[in-house]
């Protein structure tokens, strides 16, 4: 039985730039960094207040060579926030591309883009 989502694998073109974006602009922290001595490197990041689910940044080019059958498109991620207005302001002040704030039946939400123009959503649930 699956009882929780542990990690989300995000395939990026530039791992160092991705780490910089997620830590400096979004406020995540690096949980671990691994390198298997054969060129395979991955960096695990997560929000600073909890680590139930983390994001693992993989090198897209290397993974596509190792497993060409994989779909390496960006997963659709929905983050939750308890202070959406403050997060929106913080990301905007850090020159992150943010979409307009939208009110949905389940809560307010907006999108933002990372340094590679992958889009993510953040919701403040009712």
Coordinates of N, CA, C and O in Angstrom, one line a residue:
X1 N 0.8 -1.2 0.0 CA 0.0 0.0 0.0 C 0.9 1.2 0.0 O 1.9 1.3 0.7
X2 N 0.6 2.2 -0.8 CA 1.3 3.5 -0.8 C 0.6 4.4 0.2 O -0.6 4.6 0.2
X3 N 1.4 5.0 1.1 CA 0.8 5.8 2.1 C 1.3 7.2 2.1 O 0.8 8.0 3.0
X4 N 2.2 7.6 1.3 CA 2.6 9.0 1.2 C 3.5 9.2 -0.1 O 4.0 8.3 -0.6
X5 N 3.5 10.4 -0.5 CA 4.4 10.8 -1.6 C 5.7 11.2 -1.0 O 5.8 12.1 -0.2
X6 N 6.8 10.5 -1.4 CA 8.1 10.7 -0.8 C 8.9 11.7 -1.5 O 9.4 12.7 -0.9
X7 N 9.1 11.6 -2.8 CA 10.0 12.5 -3.6 C 9.3 12.7 -5.0 O 8.7 11.8 -5.5
X8 N 9.6 13.9 -5.5 CA 9.2 14.2 -6.9 C 10.5 14.4 -7.6 O 11.4 15.2 -7.2
X9 N 10.7 13.7 -8.7 CA 11.9 13.9 -9.5 C 11.7 14.9 -10.6 O 10.8 14.8 -11.4
X10 N 12.5 15.9 -10.6 CA 12.4 17.0 -11.5 C 13.7 17.0 -12.4 O 14.8 17.1 -11.8
X11 N 13.5 16.9 -13.7 CA 14.6 16.8 -14.6 C 14.9 18.2 -15.1 O 14.1 18.8 -15.8
X12 N 16.1 18.7 -14.9 CA 16.5 20.1 -15.2 C 17.7 20.1 -16.1 O 18.5 19.1 -16.1
X13 N 17.9 21.1 -16.9 CA 19.1 21.3 -17.7 C 20.3 21.7 -17.0 O 21.4 21.4 -17.3
X14 N 20.1 22.5 -15.9 CA 21.3 23.0 -15.1 C 20.9 22.9 -13.7 O 20.2 23.7 -13.1
X15 N 21.5 21.8 -13.0 CA 21.2 21.5 -11.6 C 21.7 22.7 -10.7 O 21.0 23.0 -9.8
X16 N 22.8 23.3 -11.0 CA 23.3 24.4 -10.1 C 22.4 25.6 -10.1 O 22.0 26.1 -9.1
X17 N 21.9 25.9 -11.3 CA 20.9 27.0 -11.4 C 19.6 26.7 -10.8 O 19.0 27.5 -10.1
X18 N 19.2 25.4 -10.9 CA 17.9 25.0 -10.3 C 18.0 25.1 -8.8 O 17.1 25.6 -8.1
X19 N 19.1 24.6 -8.2 CA 19.3 24.7 -6.7 C 19.3 26.2 -6.3 O 18.7 26.5 -5.3
X20 N 20.0 27.0 -7.0 CA 20.1 28.4 -6.7 C 18.6 29.0 -6.7 O 18.3 29.8 -5.8
X21 N 17.8 28.7 -7.7 CA 16.5 29.2 -7.8 C 15.7 28.8 -6.6 O 15.0 29.6 -5.9
X22 N 15.6 27.4 -6.3 CA 14.8 26.9 -5.3 C 15.2 27.3 -3.9 O 14.4 27.5 -3.0
X23 N 16.5 27.5 -3.7 CA 17.0 27.9 -2.3 C 16.9 29.4 -2.1 O 16.5 29.9 -1.1
X24 N 17.4 30.2 -3.1 CA 17.5 31.6 -2.9 C 16.2 32.3 -3.2 O 16.0 33.4 -2.6
X25 N 15.4 31.9 -4.1 CA 14.2 32.6 -4.4 C 13.0 32.0 -3.8 O 12.1 32.7 -3.4
X26 N 12.9 30.7 -3.7 CA 11.7 30.1 -3.1 C 11.8 29.8 -1.6 O 10.9 29.6 -0.9
X27 N 13.1 29.7 -1.2 CA 13.3 29.5 0.3 C 13.4 28.0 0.7 O 13.3 27.7 1.9
X28 N 13.6 27.1 -0.3 CA 13.9 25.7 0.1 C 15.3 25.5 0.6 O 16.1 26.4 0.6
X29 N 15.6 24.3 1.2 CA 16.9 24.0 1.6 C 17.4 22.7 1.0 O 16.5 21.9 0.5
X30 N 18.7 22.6 0.8 CA 19.2 21.3 0.3 C 19.3 20.3 1.4 O 19.8 20.6 2.5
X31 N 18.6 19.2 1.2 CA 18.6 18.1 2.2 C 19.8 17.2 2.0 O 20.4 16.8 2.9
X32 N 20.1 16.9 0.7 CA 21.3 16.0 0.5 C 21.7 16.2 -1.0 O 21.0 16.7 -1.8
X33 N 23.0 15.9 -1.2 CA 23.5 15.9 -2.6 C 24.3 14.7 -2.7 O 25.1 14.3 -1.9
X34 N 24.1 13.9 -3.8 CA 24.7 12.7 -4.1 C 25.4 12.7 -5.4 O 24.9 13.3 -6.4
X35 N 26.5 12.0 -5.5 CA 27.2 11.8 -6.8 C 27.7 10.4 -6.8 O 28.5 10.0 -5.9
X36 N 27.3 9.6 -7.8 CA 27.7 8.1 -7.7 C 29.1 7.9 -8.4 O 29.4 6.7 -8.7
X37 N 29.9 8.9 -8.6 CA 31.2 8.8 -9.2 C 31.2 8.3 -10.6 O 32.3 8.0 -11.2
X38 N 30.1 8.2 -11.2 CA 30.0 7.8 -12.6 C 29.2 8.9 -13.4 O 28.7 8.7 -14.5
X39 N 29.3 10.1 -12.8 CA 28.6 11.3 -13.5 C 27.2 11.5 -13.1 O 26.6 12.5 -13.6
X40 N 26.6 10.6 -12.3 CA 25.2 10.7 -11.9 C 25.1 11.5 -10.6 O 25.6 11.1 -9.6
X41 N 24.6 12.7 -10.7 CA 24.5 13.6 -9.6 C 23.0 14.0 -9.3 O 22.3 14.2 -10.3
X42 N 22.6 14.0 -8.1 CA 21.3 14.5 -7.8 C 21.3 15.2 -6.5 O 22.1 15.0 -5.6
X43 N 20.4 16.2 -6.4 CA 20.3 17.1 -5.3 C 18.9 17.1 -4.8 O 17.9 17.3 -5.5
X44 N 18.7 16.8 -3.5 CA 17.4 16.7 -2.9 C 17.1 18.0 -2.1 O 17.9 18.5 -1.3
X45 N 16.0 18.7 -2.4 CA 15.6 19.9 -1.8 C 14.2 19.8 -1.2 O 13.4 19.0 -1.6
X46 N 13.9 20.7 -0.2 CA 12.6 20.6 0.4 C 12.3 21.9 1.1 O 13.2 22.7 1.4
X47 N 11.0 22.2 1.3 CA 10.7 23.4 2.1 C 11.4 23.4 3.5 O 11.7 22.3 4.0
X48 N 11.7 24.5 4.0 CA 12.5 24.6 5.3 C 11.7 24.1 6.5 O 12.3 23.7 7.5
X49 N 10.4 24.1 6.4 CA 9.6 23.7 7.6 C 9.2 22.2 7.6 O 8.4 21.8 8.5
X50 N 9.6 21.4 6.6 CA 9.2 20.0 6.7 C 9.8 19.3 5.5 O 10.1 19.8 4.5
X51 N 9.9 18.0 5.7 CA 10.6 17.1 4.7 C 9.7 15.9 4.4 O 10.3 14.9 4.0
X52 N 8.4 16.0 4.5 CA 7.6 14.8 4.2 C 7.7 14.5 2.7 O 7.8 13.3 2.3
X53 N 7.8 15.5 1.9 CA 7.9 15.3 0.5 C 9.0 16.2 0.0 O 9.1 17.4 0.4
X54 N 9.9 15.7 -0.8 CA 11.0 16.5 -1.3 C 11.1 16.5 -2.8 O 10.4 15.6 -3.4
X55 N 11.9 17.3 -3.4 CA 12.1 17.4 -4.9 C 13.6 16.9 -5.1 O 14.5 17.4 -4.4
X56 N 13.8 16.0 -6.0 CA 15.1 15.6 -6.4 C 15.4 16.2 -7.8 O 14.7 15.9 -8.7
X57 N 16.5 17.0 -7.9 CA 16.9 17.5 -9.2 C 17.8 16.6 -9.9 O 18.9 16.3 -9.3
X58 N 17.5 16.2 -11.1 CA 18.3 15.3 -11.9 C 18.7 16.0 -13.1 O 18.0 16.9 -13.7
X59 N 19.9 15.6 -13.7 CA 20.4 16.2 -14.9 C 19.5 15.6 -16.1 O 19.6 14.4 -16.4
X60 N 18.8 16.4 -16.8 CA 17.9 15.9 -17.8 C 18.6 15.2 -19.0 O 18.2 14.2 -19.4
X61 N 19.7 15.8 -19.4 CA 20.5 15.3 -20.5 C 21.0 13.9 -20.2 O 20.9 12.9 -21.0
X62 N 21.6 13.7 -19.0 CA 22.2 12.4 -18.6 C 21.1 11.4 -18.5 O 21.2 10.3 -19.0
X63 N 20.0 11.7 -17.8 CA 18.9 10.8 -17.7 C 18.3 10.4 -19.0 O 18.0 9.2 -19.3
X64 N 18.2 11.3 -20.0 CA 17.6 11.0 -21.3 C 18.5 10.0 -22.0 O 18.1 9.2 -22.8
X65 N 19.8 10.1 -21.8 CA 20.8 9.1 -22.4 C 20.7 7.8 -21.8 O 20.8 6.7 -22.5
X66 N 20.5 7.8 -20.5 CA 20.5 6.5 -19.7 C 19.1 5.8 -19.9 O 19.1 4.5 -20.0
X67 N 18.0 6.5 -20.0 CA 16.7 6.0 -20.2 C 15.9 6.8 -21.2 O 15.0 7.5 -20.8
X68 N 16.2 6.6 -22.5 CA 15.5 7.4 -23.5 C 14.0 7.2 -23.5 O 13.3 8.0 -24.1
X69 N 13.5 6.2 -22.9 CA 12.0 5.9 -22.9 C 11.3 6.8 -21.9 O 10.0 6.9 -22.0
X70 N 12.0 7.4 -21.0 CA 11.3 8.2 -20.0 C 10.8 9.6 -20.5 O 11.4 10.2 -21.4
X71 N 9.6 10.0 -20.0 CA 9.1 11.3 -20.4 C 9.7 12.2 -19.3 O 9.4 12.2 -18.1
X72 N 10.5 13.2 -19.8 CA 11.2 14.0 -18.9 C 10.6 15.4 -18.8 O 11.2 16.3 -18.3
X73 N 9.4 15.5 -19.2 CA 8.7 16.8 -19.1 C 8.4 17.1 -17.6 O 8.5 16.3 -16.7
X74 N 8.2 18.4 -17.4 CA 8.0 18.9 -16.0 C 6.7 18.3 -15.4 O 5.6 18.4 -16.0
X75 N 6.8 17.7 -14.2 CA 5.6 17.3 -13.5 C 4.8 18.5 -13.1 O 5.3 19.6 -12.9
X76 N 3.5 18.4 -13.0 CA 2.6 19.5 -12.5 C 2.6 19.4 -11.0 O 2.0 18.5 -10.4
X77 N 3.3 20.4 -10.4 CA 3.4 20.4 -8.9 C 2.5 21.5 -8.3 O 2.4 22.6 -8.8
X78 N 1.8 21.1 -7.3 CA 1.0 22.1 -6.5 C 1.5 22.2 -5.1 O 1.5 21.2 -4.4
X79 N 2.0 23.3 -4.8 CA 2.5 23.6 -3.4 C 1.4 24.2 -2.6 O 0.5 24.8 -3.2
X80 N 1.4 24.1 -1.3 CA 0.5 24.8 -0.4 C 1.2 25.8 0.4 O 2.4 25.7 0.8
X81 N 0.5 26.9 0.7 CA 1.1 28.0 1.5 C 0.0 28.5 2.5 O -1.2 28.5 2.2
X82 N 0.4 28.9 3.7 CA -0.5 29.4 4.7 C -0.6 30.9 4.6 O -1.5 31.6 5.2
X83 N 0.3 31.6 3.8 CA 0.3 33.0 3.6 C 0.7 33.3 2.2 O 1.8 33.7 1.8
X84 N -0.3 33.1 1.3 CA -0.2 33.2 -0.1 C 0.2 34.6 -0.5 O 1.1 34.8 -1.4
X85 N -0.4 35.7 0.1 CA -0.1 37.0 -0.3 C 1.4 37.4 0.0 O 2.1 38.0 -0.9
X86 N 1.9 36.9 1.1 CA 3.3 37.2 1.4 C 4.3 36.5 0.5 O 5.2 37.0 0.0
X87 N 3.9 35.2 0.1 CA 4.8 34.4 -0.8 C 4.7 35.1 -2.2 O 5.8 35.2 -2.8
X88 N 3.6 35.5 -2.6 CA 3.4 36.2 -3.9 C 4.3 37.4 -3.9 O 5.1 37.7 -4.9
X89 N 4.3 38.2 -2.9 CA 5.1 39.4 -2.8 C 6.6 39.1 -2.8 O 7.4 39.7 -3.5
X90 N 7.0 38.1 -2.0 CA 8.4 37.7 -1.9 C 8.9 37.2 -3.2 O 10.0 37.7 -3.6
X91 N 8.2 36.4 -3.9 CA 8.6 35.9 -5.2 C 8.7 37.0 -6.2 O 9.7 37.1 -7.0
X92 N 7.7 37.9 -6.2 CA 7.7 39.0 -7.2 C 8.9 39.9 -6.9 O 9.6 40.4 -7.8
X93 N 9.2 40.2 -5.6 CA 10.4 41.0 -5.3 C 11.7 40.4 -5.6 O 12.7 41.1 -5.8
X94 N 11.7 39.1 -5.8 CA 12.9 38.4 -6.2 C 13.0 38.2 -7.7 O 13.8 37.4 -8.2
X95 N 12.1 38.9 -8.4 CA 12.1 38.9 -9.9 C 11.7 37.5 -10.5 O 12.2 37.1 -11.5
X96 N 10.9 36.7 -9.7 CA 10.4 35.5 -10.2 C 9.1 35.8 -11.0 O 8.3 36.6 -10.6
X97 N 9.0 35.1 -12.1 CA 7.7 35.3 -12.9 C 6.6 34.7 -12.2 O 6.6 33.5 -11.9
X98 N 5.6 35.5 -11.9 CA 4.4 35.0 -11.2 C 3.2 35.3 -12.0 O 3.1 36.4 -12.6
X99 N 2.2 34.4 -12.0 CA 0.9 34.6 -12.6 C -0.1 35.4 -11.7 O 0.3 35.7 -10.6
X100 N -1.2 35.7 -12.3 CA -2.2 36.4 -11.5 C -2.8 35.5 -10.4 O -2.9 34.3 -10.6
X101 N -3.2 36.1 -9.3 CA -3.9 35.4 -8.2 C -5.3 35.1 -8.7 O -6.0 35.9 -9.1
X102 N -5.7 33.8 -8.5 CA -7.0 33.3 -8.9 C -7.7 32.7 -7.7 O -7.1 31.9 -7.0
X103 N -9.0 33.0 -7.6 CA -9.8 32.3 -6.6 C -10.5 31.2 -7.1 O -11.3 31.3 -8.1
X104 N -10.3 30.0 -6.6 CA -11.0 28.8 -7.0 C -11.9 28.3 -5.8 O -11.7 28.8 -4.7
X105 N -12.8 27.4 -6.1 CA -13.6 26.9 -5.0 C -12.8 26.3 -3.8 O -13.3 26.5 -2.7
X106 N -11.7 25.7 -4.1 CA -10.9 25.1 -3.0 C -9.9 26.1 -2.3 O -9.3 25.8 -1.3
X107 N -9.7 27.3 -2.9 CA -8.8 28.3 -2.3 C -8.2 29.2 -3.4 O -8.5 29.0 -4.6
X108 N -7.4 30.1 -3.0 CA -6.7 31.0 -3.9 C -5.4 30.3 -4.4 O -4.8 29.6 -3.7
X109 N -5.0 30.7 -5.6 CA -3.9 30.0 -6.3 C -3.2 31.0 -7.2 O -3.8 31.8 -7.8
X110 N -1.9 30.8 -7.4 CA -1.1 31.5 -8.5 C 0.0 30.5 -9.0 O 0.3 29.6 -8.3
X111 N 0.5 30.8 -10.2 CA 1.6 30.0 -10.7 C 2.8 30.8 -10.7 O 2.8 32.1 -10.6
X112 N 4.0 30.2 -10.7 CA 5.3 30.8 -10.8 C 6.2 30.0 -11.7 O 6.0 28.8 -11.8
X113 N 7.2 30.6 -12.3 CA 8.1 29.9 -13.2 C 9.5 29.8 -12.5 O 9.9 30.8 -11.9
X114 N 10.2 28.7 -12.8 CA 11.6 28.6 -12.3 C 12.5 29.2 -13.3 O 12.1 29.8 -14.3
X115 N 13.8 29.0 -13.1 CA 14.8 29.6 -14.0 C 14.9 28.9 -15.4 O 15.5 29.5 -16.3
X116 N 14.2 27.8 -15.6 CA 14.1 27.1 -16.9 C 12.7 27.3 -17.5 O 12.3 26.5 -18.4
X117 N 11.9 28.2 -16.9 CA 10.5 28.4 -17.4 C 9.6 27.2 -17.2 O 8.6 27.0 -18.0
X118 N 9.8 26.4 -16.2 CA 8.9 25.4 -15.8 C 7.9 26.0 -14.8 O 8.3 26.8 -14.0
X119 N 6.6 25.8 -15.0 CA 5.6 26.4 -14.1 C 5.1 25.5 -13.0 O 4.9 24.3 -13.2
X120 N 4.9 26.1 -11.9 CA 4.4 25.5 -10.7 C 3.3 26.3 -10.1 O 3.2 27.5 -10.4
X121 N 2.4 25.6 -9.3 CA 1.3 26.3 -8.7 C 1.4 26.3 -7.2 O 2.0 25.4 -6.6
X122 N 0.9 27.4 -6.5 CA 0.8 27.4 -5.1 C -0.6 27.8 -4.7 O -1.2 28.7 -5.3
X123 N -1.1 27.1 -3.7 CA -2.5 27.3 -3.3 C -2.5 27.5 -1.8 O -1.8 26.9 -1.0
X124 N -3.4 28.4 -1.4 CA -3.8 28.7 0.0 C -5.2 28.1 0.2 O -6.1 28.7 -0.3
X125 N -5.2 26.9 0.8 CA -6.5 26.2 0.9 C -7.5 26.9 1.9 O -7.0 27.4 2.8
X126 N -8.7 26.8 1.6 CA -9.8 27.3 2.5 C -9.8 26.5 3.7 O -9.6 25.4 3.8

